[in-house]
Amino acid sequence: MSLTRTGAPDNHQHQQAVLLAHRYGLNLDEDEQEELAWIIEAMGLEEAEAECARSRAMLIRSGQLDPGGESVNESDECPEA
């Protein structure tokens, strides 16, 4: 998911990215949050949701995330907000 960035997303897109990732059970680092915010800004919320769904499916298939949404390695940690 390496796309050329044309500008920095604003705070609203960043908040949407954090909420969207949390809804899909994804624990994103700062760079991943920024990339998701950029996807929201550049391609829209539907594409960002599709990207989260793809990421969640890959994590479940690889055994890094259980279908309930908890990370296998970090089940006791709180999700980033």
Short mmCIF file of N, CA and C in Angstrom, two decimals:
data_model
loop_
_atom_site.label_atom_id
_atom_site.label_comp_id
_atom_site.label_asym_id
_atom_site.label_seq_id
_atom_site.Cartn_x
_atom_site.Cartn_y
_atom_site.Cartn_z
N MET A 1 0.84 -1.17 0.00
CA MET A 1 0.00 0.00 0.00
C MET A 1 0.89 1.24 0.00
N SER A 2 1.81 1.36 -0.92
CA SER A 2 2.69 2.51 -1.02
C SER A 2 2.21 3.43 -2.12
N LEU A 3 1.57 4.49 -1.73
CA LEU A 3 1.03 5.44 -2.69
C LEU A 3 1.73 6.77 -2.51
N THR A 4 1.88 7.50 -3.59
CA THR A 4 2.51 8.81 -3.52
C THR A 4 1.58 9.79 -2.81
N ARG A 5 2.10 10.46 -1.82
CA ARG A 5 1.29 11.39 -1.05
C ARG A 5 1.47 12.80 -1.58
N THR A 6 0.36 13.50 -1.73
CA THR A 6 0.42 14.86 -2.27
C THR A 6 0.29 15.90 -1.18
N GLY A 7 -0.20 15.55 -0.03
CA GLY A 7 -0.37 16.50 1.05
C GLY A 7 -0.67 15.77 2.34
N ALA A 8 -0.57 16.49 3.43
CA ALA A 8 -0.84 15.88 4.73
C ALA A 8 -2.33 15.92 5.02
N PRO A 9 -2.88 14.82 5.52
CA PRO A 9 -4.30 14.82 5.88
C PRO A 9 -4.53 15.72 7.09
N ASP A 10 -5.73 16.28 7.19
CA ASP A 10 -6.01 17.13 8.33
C ASP A 10 -6.41 16.28 9.54
N ASN A 11 -6.65 16.95 10.65
CA ASN A 11 -6.96 16.26 11.89
C ASN A 11 -8.23 15.43 11.79
N HIS A 12 -9.21 15.90 11.03
CA HIS A 12 -10.47 15.15 10.89
C HIS A 12 -10.23 13.79 10.23
N GLN A 13 -9.43 13.75 9.17
CA GLN A 13 -9.12 12.48 8.52
C GLN A 13 -8.33 11.57 9.46
N HIS A 14 -7.44 12.17 10.25
CA HIS A 14 -6.66 11.37 11.20
C HIS A 14 -7.57 10.74 12.24
N GLN A 15 -8.52 11.51 12.76
CA GLN A 15 -9.48 10.97 13.73
C GLN A 15 -10.32 9.86 13.10
N GLN A 16 -10.76 10.07 11.86
CA GLN A 16 -11.52 9.04 11.16
C GLN A 16 -10.69 7.77 11.00
N ALA A 17 -9.42 7.93 10.70
CA ALA A 17 -8.53 6.78 10.52
C ALA A 17 -8.41 5.98 11.81
N VAL A 18 -8.23 6.67 12.92
CA VAL A 18 -8.10 6.00 14.22
C VAL A 18 -9.39 5.25 14.55
N LEU A 19 -10.53 5.90 14.36
CA LEU A 19 -11.81 5.25 14.65
C LEU A 19 -12.07 4.06 13.73
N LEU A 20 -11.75 4.22 12.47
CA LEU A 20 -11.95 3.14 11.50
C LEU A 20 -11.07 1.94 11.84
N ALA A 21 -9.82 2.19 12.15
CA ALA A 21 -8.91 1.10 12.53
C ALA A 21 -9.42 0.39 13.78
N HIS A 22 -9.87 1.16 14.75
CA HIS A 22 -10.40 0.56 15.98
C HIS A 22 -11.62 -0.31 15.69
N ARG A 23 -12.49 0.18 14.81
CA ARG A 23 -13.70 -0.58 14.46
C ARG A 23 -13.36 -1.92 13.82
N TYR A 24 -12.27 -1.96 13.06
CA TYR A 24 -11.85 -3.20 12.41
C TYR A 24 -10.87 -4.01 13.27
N GLY A 25 -10.61 -3.57 14.49
CA GLY A 25 -9.73 -4.31 15.39
C GLY A 25 -8.26 -4.21 15.03
N LEU A 26 -7.87 -3.15 14.34
CA LEU A 26 -6.49 -2.98 13.90
C LEU A 26 -5.75 -2.06 14.86
N ASN A 27 -4.55 -2.44 15.23
CA ASN A 27 -3.71 -1.63 16.11
C ASN A 27 -2.61 -1.01 15.24
N LEU A 28 -2.84 0.22 14.77
CA LEU A 28 -1.94 0.85 13.82
C LEU A 28 -0.92 1.73 14.53
N ASP A 29 0.31 1.74 14.00
CA ASP A 29 1.31 2.68 14.50
C ASP A 29 1.05 4.05 13.85
N GLU A 30 1.83 5.04 14.23
CA GLU A 30 1.60 6.40 13.75
C GLU A 30 1.69 6.52 12.22
N ASP A 31 2.67 5.85 11.62
CA ASP A 31 2.81 5.90 10.16
C ASP A 31 1.61 5.26 9.45
N GLU A 32 1.14 4.14 9.99
CA GLU A 32 -0.01 3.46 9.39
C GLU A 32 -1.28 4.30 9.54
N GLN A 33 -1.42 4.97 10.70
CA GLN A 33 -2.57 5.87 10.88
C GLN A 33 -2.54 7.00 9.87
N GLU A 34 -1.35 7.55 9.65
CA GLU A 34 -1.21 8.65 8.69
C GLU A 34 -1.53 8.17 7.27
N GLU A 35 -1.08 6.96 6.93
CA GLU A 35 -1.37 6.43 5.60
C GLU A 35 -2.86 6.19 5.41
N LEU A 36 -3.52 5.67 6.45
CA LEU A 36 -4.96 5.45 6.36
C LEU A 36 -5.70 6.79 6.25
N ALA A 37 -5.25 7.79 6.98
CA ALA A 37 -5.84 9.13 6.88
C ALA A 37 -5.67 9.68 5.47
N TRP A 38 -4.52 9.43 4.87
CA TRP A 38 -4.29 9.88 3.50
C TRP A 38 -5.24 9.18 2.53
N ILE A 39 -5.46 7.87 2.74
CA ILE A 39 -6.39 7.13 1.88
C ILE A 39 -7.79 7.73 2.01
N ILE A 40 -8.20 8.06 3.24
CA ILE A 40 -9.51 8.67 3.45
C ILE A 40 -9.60 9.99 2.68
N GLU A 41 -8.55 10.80 2.77
CA GLU A 41 -8.56 12.10 2.10
C GLU A 41 -8.52 11.96 0.58
N ALA A 42 -7.65 11.10 0.08
CA ALA A 42 -7.43 11.01 -1.36
C ALA A 42 -8.45 10.15 -2.10
N MET A 43 -8.89 9.06 -1.47
CA MET A 43 -9.74 8.11 -2.18
C MET A 43 -11.12 7.92 -1.55
N GLY A 44 -11.32 8.45 -0.37
CA GLY A 44 -12.62 8.37 0.26
C GLY A 44 -12.71 7.30 1.34
N LEU A 45 -13.74 7.44 2.13
CA LEU A 45 -13.95 6.55 3.27
C LEU A 45 -14.22 5.11 2.85
N GLU A 46 -14.93 4.92 1.75
CA GLU A 46 -15.23 3.55 1.30
C GLU A 46 -13.95 2.78 0.97
N GLU A 47 -13.01 3.43 0.29
CA GLU A 47 -11.74 2.77 -0.04
C GLU A 47 -10.93 2.48 1.23
N ALA A 48 -10.97 3.40 2.19
CA ALA A 48 -10.27 3.18 3.46
C ALA A 48 -10.87 2.00 4.21
N GLU A 49 -12.20 1.89 4.20
CA GLU A 49 -12.86 0.75 4.83
C GLU A 49 -12.47 -0.55 4.15
N ALA A 50 -12.40 -0.53 2.83
CA ALA A 50 -11.99 -1.73 2.09
C ALA A 50 -10.56 -2.12 2.45
N GLU A 51 -9.69 -1.14 2.58
CA GLU A 51 -8.30 -1.41 2.96
C GLU A 51 -8.22 -2.02 4.37
N CYS A 52 -9.02 -1.50 5.30
CA CYS A 52 -9.07 -2.06 6.65
C CYS A 52 -9.59 -3.50 6.63
N ALA A 53 -10.61 -3.74 5.84
CA ALA A 53 -11.16 -5.09 5.73
C ALA A 53 -10.13 -6.06 5.16
N ARG A 54 -9.38 -5.62 4.14
CA ARG A 54 -8.33 -6.47 3.57
C ARG A 54 -7.24 -6.75 4.61
N SER A 55 -6.84 -5.72 5.33
CA SER A 55 -5.79 -5.89 6.35
C SER A 55 -6.25 -6.83 7.45
N ARG A 56 -7.49 -6.67 7.89
CA ARG A 56 -8.04 -7.53 8.94
C ARG A 56 -8.08 -8.99 8.47
N ALA A 57 -8.52 -9.21 7.24
CA ALA A 57 -8.58 -10.57 6.70
C ALA A 57 -7.19 -11.20 6.62
N MET A 58 -6.20 -10.42 6.20
CA MET A 58 -4.83 -10.94 6.11
C MET A 58 -4.29 -11.30 7.50
N LEU A 59 -4.58 -10.47 8.50
CA LEU A 59 -4.12 -10.74 9.86
C LEU A 59 -4.79 -11.98 10.44
N ILE A 60 -6.07 -12.16 10.16
CA ILE A 60 -6.79 -13.35 10.63
C ILE A 60 -6.23 -14.60 9.96
N ARG A 61 -6.02 -14.54 8.64
CA ARG A 61 -5.48 -15.70 7.92
C ARG A 61 -4.07 -16.07 8.40
N SER A 62 -3.28 -15.06 8.76
CA SER A 62 -1.91 -15.33 9.20
C SER A 62 -1.83 -15.71 10.68
N GLY A 63 -2.96 -15.67 11.39
CA GLY A 63 -2.98 -16.05 12.79
C GLY A 63 -2.56 -14.94 13.74
N GLN A 64 -2.41 -13.72 13.24
CA GLN A 64 -2.00 -12.61 14.09
C GLN A 64 -3.18 -11.91 14.76
N LEU A 65 -4.39 -12.21 14.30
CA LEU A 65 -5.59 -11.60 14.86
C LEU A 65 -6.66 -12.67 14.91
N ASP A 66 -7.34 -12.76 16.06
CA ASP A 66 -8.42 -13.74 16.10
C ASP A 66 -9.68 -13.11 15.51
N PRO A 67 -10.62 -13.92 15.07
CA PRO A 67 -11.83 -13.37 14.44
C PRO A 67 -12.62 -12.43 15.34
N GLY A 68 -12.40 -12.51 16.66
CA GLY A 68 -13.07 -11.60 17.59
C GLY A 68 -12.45 -10.22 17.61
N GLY A 69 -11.30 -10.06 16.98
CA GLY A 69 -10.69 -8.74 16.86
C GLY A 69 -9.47 -8.51 17.73
N GLU A 70 -9.14 -9.43 18.64
CA GLU A 70 -7.98 -9.22 19.49
C GLU A 70 -6.72 -9.73 18.82
N SER A 71 -5.66 -8.98 19.00
CA SER A 71 -4.36 -9.40 18.50
C SER A 71 -3.90 -10.61 19.31
N VAL A 72 -3.37 -11.61 18.65
CA VAL A 72 -2.93 -12.82 19.33
C VAL A 72 -1.78 -12.51 20.27
N ASN A 73 -0.88 -11.62 19.88
CA ASN A 73 0.30 -11.30 20.68
C ASN A 73 0.07 -10.20 21.68
N GLU A 74 -0.97 -9.39 21.53
CA GLU A 74 -1.18 -8.23 22.39
C GLU A 74 -2.60 -8.20 22.95
N SER A 75 -3.16 -9.33 23.34
CA SER A 75 -4.55 -9.37 23.74
C SER A 75 -4.83 -8.62 25.03
N ASP A 76 -3.80 -8.35 25.85
CA ASP A 76 -4.02 -7.64 27.10
C ASP A 76 -3.83 -6.13 26.97
N GLU A 77 -3.34 -5.65 25.83
CA GLU A 77 -3.11 -4.22 25.64
C GLU A 77 -4.38 -3.54 25.16
N CYS A 78 -4.50 -2.28 25.52
CA CYS A 78 -5.61 -1.47 25.02
C CYS A 78 -5.29 -1.02 23.61
N PRO A 79 -6.28 -0.93 22.73
CA PRO A 79 -6.01 -0.43 21.38
C PRO A 79 -5.64 1.04 21.44
N GLU A 80 -4.82 1.47 20.47
CA GLU A 80 -4.43 2.88 20.41
C GLU A 80 -5.65 3.72 20.05
N ALA A 81 -5.73 4.88 20.68
CA ALA A 81 -6.87 5.76 20.38
C ALA A 81 -6.44 7.13 19.99
#
